[in-house]
XYZ file of C-alpha atoms in Angstrom:
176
model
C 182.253 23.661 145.831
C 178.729 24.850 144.846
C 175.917 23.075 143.625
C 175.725 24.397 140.436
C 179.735 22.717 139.968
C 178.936 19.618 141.977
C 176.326 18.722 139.566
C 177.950 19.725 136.498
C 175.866 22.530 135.123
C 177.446 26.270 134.991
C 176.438 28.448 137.717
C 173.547 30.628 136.561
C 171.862 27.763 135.066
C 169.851 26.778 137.687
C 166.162 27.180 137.191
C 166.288 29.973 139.610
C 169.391 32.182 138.103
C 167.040 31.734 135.080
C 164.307 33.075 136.576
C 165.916 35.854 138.128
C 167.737 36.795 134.760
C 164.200 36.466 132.888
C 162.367 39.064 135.358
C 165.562 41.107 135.432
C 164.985 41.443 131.578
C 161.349 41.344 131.289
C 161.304 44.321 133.796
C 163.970 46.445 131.511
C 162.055 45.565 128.166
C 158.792 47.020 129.933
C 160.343 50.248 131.467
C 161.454 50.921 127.339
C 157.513 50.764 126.324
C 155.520 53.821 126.024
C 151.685 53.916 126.756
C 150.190 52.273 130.080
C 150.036 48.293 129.873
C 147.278 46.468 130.464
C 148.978 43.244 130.299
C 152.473 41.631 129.876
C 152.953 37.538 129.856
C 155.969 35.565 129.810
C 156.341 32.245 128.543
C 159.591 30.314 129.512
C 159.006 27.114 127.424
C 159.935 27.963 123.470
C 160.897 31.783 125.015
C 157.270 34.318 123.939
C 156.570 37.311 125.416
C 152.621 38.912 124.710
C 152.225 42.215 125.266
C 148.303 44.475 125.830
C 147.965 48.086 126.035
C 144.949 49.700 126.891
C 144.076 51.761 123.881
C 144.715 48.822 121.798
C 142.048 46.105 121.237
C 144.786 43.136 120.167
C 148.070 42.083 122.003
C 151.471 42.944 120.401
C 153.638 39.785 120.252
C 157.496 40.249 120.391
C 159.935 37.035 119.452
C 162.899 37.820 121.580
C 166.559 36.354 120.096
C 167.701 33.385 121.396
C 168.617 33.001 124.996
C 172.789 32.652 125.440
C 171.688 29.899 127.993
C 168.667 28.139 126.779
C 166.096 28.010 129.932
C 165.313 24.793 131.846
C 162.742 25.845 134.659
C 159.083 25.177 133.961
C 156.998 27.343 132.398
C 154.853 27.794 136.006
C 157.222 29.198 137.424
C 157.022 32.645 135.805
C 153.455 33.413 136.800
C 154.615 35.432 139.688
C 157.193 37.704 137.669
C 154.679 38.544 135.206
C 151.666 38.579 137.043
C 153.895 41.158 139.117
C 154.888 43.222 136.750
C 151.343 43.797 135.319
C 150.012 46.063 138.154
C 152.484 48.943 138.081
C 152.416 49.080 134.201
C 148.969 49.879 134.500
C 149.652 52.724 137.517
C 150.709 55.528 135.602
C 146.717 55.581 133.886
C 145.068 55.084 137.284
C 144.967 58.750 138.606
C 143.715 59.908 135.085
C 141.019 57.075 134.924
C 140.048 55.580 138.214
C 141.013 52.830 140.347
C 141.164 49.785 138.332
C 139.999 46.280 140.186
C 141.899 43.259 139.034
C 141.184 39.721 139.141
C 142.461 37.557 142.142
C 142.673 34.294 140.152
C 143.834 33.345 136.586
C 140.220 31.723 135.023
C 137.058 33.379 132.626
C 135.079 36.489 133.766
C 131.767 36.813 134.047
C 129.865 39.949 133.936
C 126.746 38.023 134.880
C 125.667 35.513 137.136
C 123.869 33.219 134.100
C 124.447 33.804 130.088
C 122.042 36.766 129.404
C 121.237 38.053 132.500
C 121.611 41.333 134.088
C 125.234 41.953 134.564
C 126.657 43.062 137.885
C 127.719 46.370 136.874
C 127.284 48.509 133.779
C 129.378 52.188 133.274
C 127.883 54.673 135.481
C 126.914 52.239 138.127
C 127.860 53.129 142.046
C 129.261 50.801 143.764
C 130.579 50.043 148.041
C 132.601 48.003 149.526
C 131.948 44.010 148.835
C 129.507 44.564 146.012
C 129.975 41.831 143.575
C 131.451 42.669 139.788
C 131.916 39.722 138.370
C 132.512 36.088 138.973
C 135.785 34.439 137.304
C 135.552 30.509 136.410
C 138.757 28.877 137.923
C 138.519 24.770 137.605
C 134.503 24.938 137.276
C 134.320 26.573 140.411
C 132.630 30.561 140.032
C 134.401 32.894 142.434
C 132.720 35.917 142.633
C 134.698 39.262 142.202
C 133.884 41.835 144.698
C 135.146 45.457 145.312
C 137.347 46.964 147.762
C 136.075 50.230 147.651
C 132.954 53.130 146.651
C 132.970 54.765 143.597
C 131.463 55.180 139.978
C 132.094 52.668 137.338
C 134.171 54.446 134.486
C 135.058 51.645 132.506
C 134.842 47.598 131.994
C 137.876 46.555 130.829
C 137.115 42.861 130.117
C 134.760 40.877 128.111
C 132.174 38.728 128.905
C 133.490 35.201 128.372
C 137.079 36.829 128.367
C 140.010 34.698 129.598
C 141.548 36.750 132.596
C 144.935 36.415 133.989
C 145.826 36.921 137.766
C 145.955 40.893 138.616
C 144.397 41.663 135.032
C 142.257 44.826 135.509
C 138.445 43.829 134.853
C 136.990 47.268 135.641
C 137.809 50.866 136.578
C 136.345 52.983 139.609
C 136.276 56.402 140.320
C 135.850 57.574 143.524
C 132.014 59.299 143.951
């Protein structure tokens, strides 16, 4: 007898079934978009999926129909799936535009170290290994955002003061 009959509840209920099911579909519904994602977040409480595309300056909200089985996992767990499935959507613009450089930590980015001061990097800046970029705010603590590689700032993807989500590209590097 399995757990899922022992305790009463229909197998595939279990939180993680749900979870399973939910990336399952969350990775279909983003293979059917066009255009290279910047973002895509899943809620799991009252079912909302937000999605960002690069060109686009606000998020595109879809209300998906009803679940069959309504979910009854907490809405944390889903952070990985969709944190996951944000870094390949935004792949297919990389060669064209540069290396993007996400954030390691869900908090608010910083393009400078104080309000009004110089910011770490403007467009057009060269940058090596370990420079700092930014600093994102995570539980009052500032972490500061450094690169992985040289290149030439192309583009800076996110605003000062901008709520950032984990893996959420901040810049964009080409190599130079």
């Amino acid at each position: 007898m399995t757990t899922a009959a022992a305790n009463g509840t229909p197998a595939g209920s279990e939180p993680a079934g749900q979870l399973r099911r939910l990336a399952e579909q969350t990775r279909a519904l983003v293979g059917e978009l066009t255009g290279p994602l910047r973002r895509v977040q899943v809620r799991h409480g009252d079912t909302m999926i937000e999605i960002e595309w690069h060109d686009r300056t606000t998020p595109v909200a879809a209300a998906p129909s009803a679940p069959a089985d309504p979910p009854a996992a907490p809405a944390a767990g889903l952070a990985a799936p969709a944190a996951g499935l944000t870094a390949p959507a935004a792949d297919p613009a990389a060669p064209a535009a540069g290396h993007p450089i996400g954030s390691p930590i869900v908090g608010t980015f910083y393009r400078a170290a104080e309000p009004g001061g110089t910011p770490f990097v403007e467009v057009g800046d060269s940058i090596e290994p370990g420079q700092v970029i930014g600093i994102v705010e995570a539980m009052k603590l500032m972490n500061e955002i450094t690169t992985d590689r040289r290149g030439v700032v192309v583009e800076i993807l996110a605003d000062d003061g901008e709520p950032v989500e984990f893996d959420q590209p901040l810049i964009t590097v080409a190599p130079g």
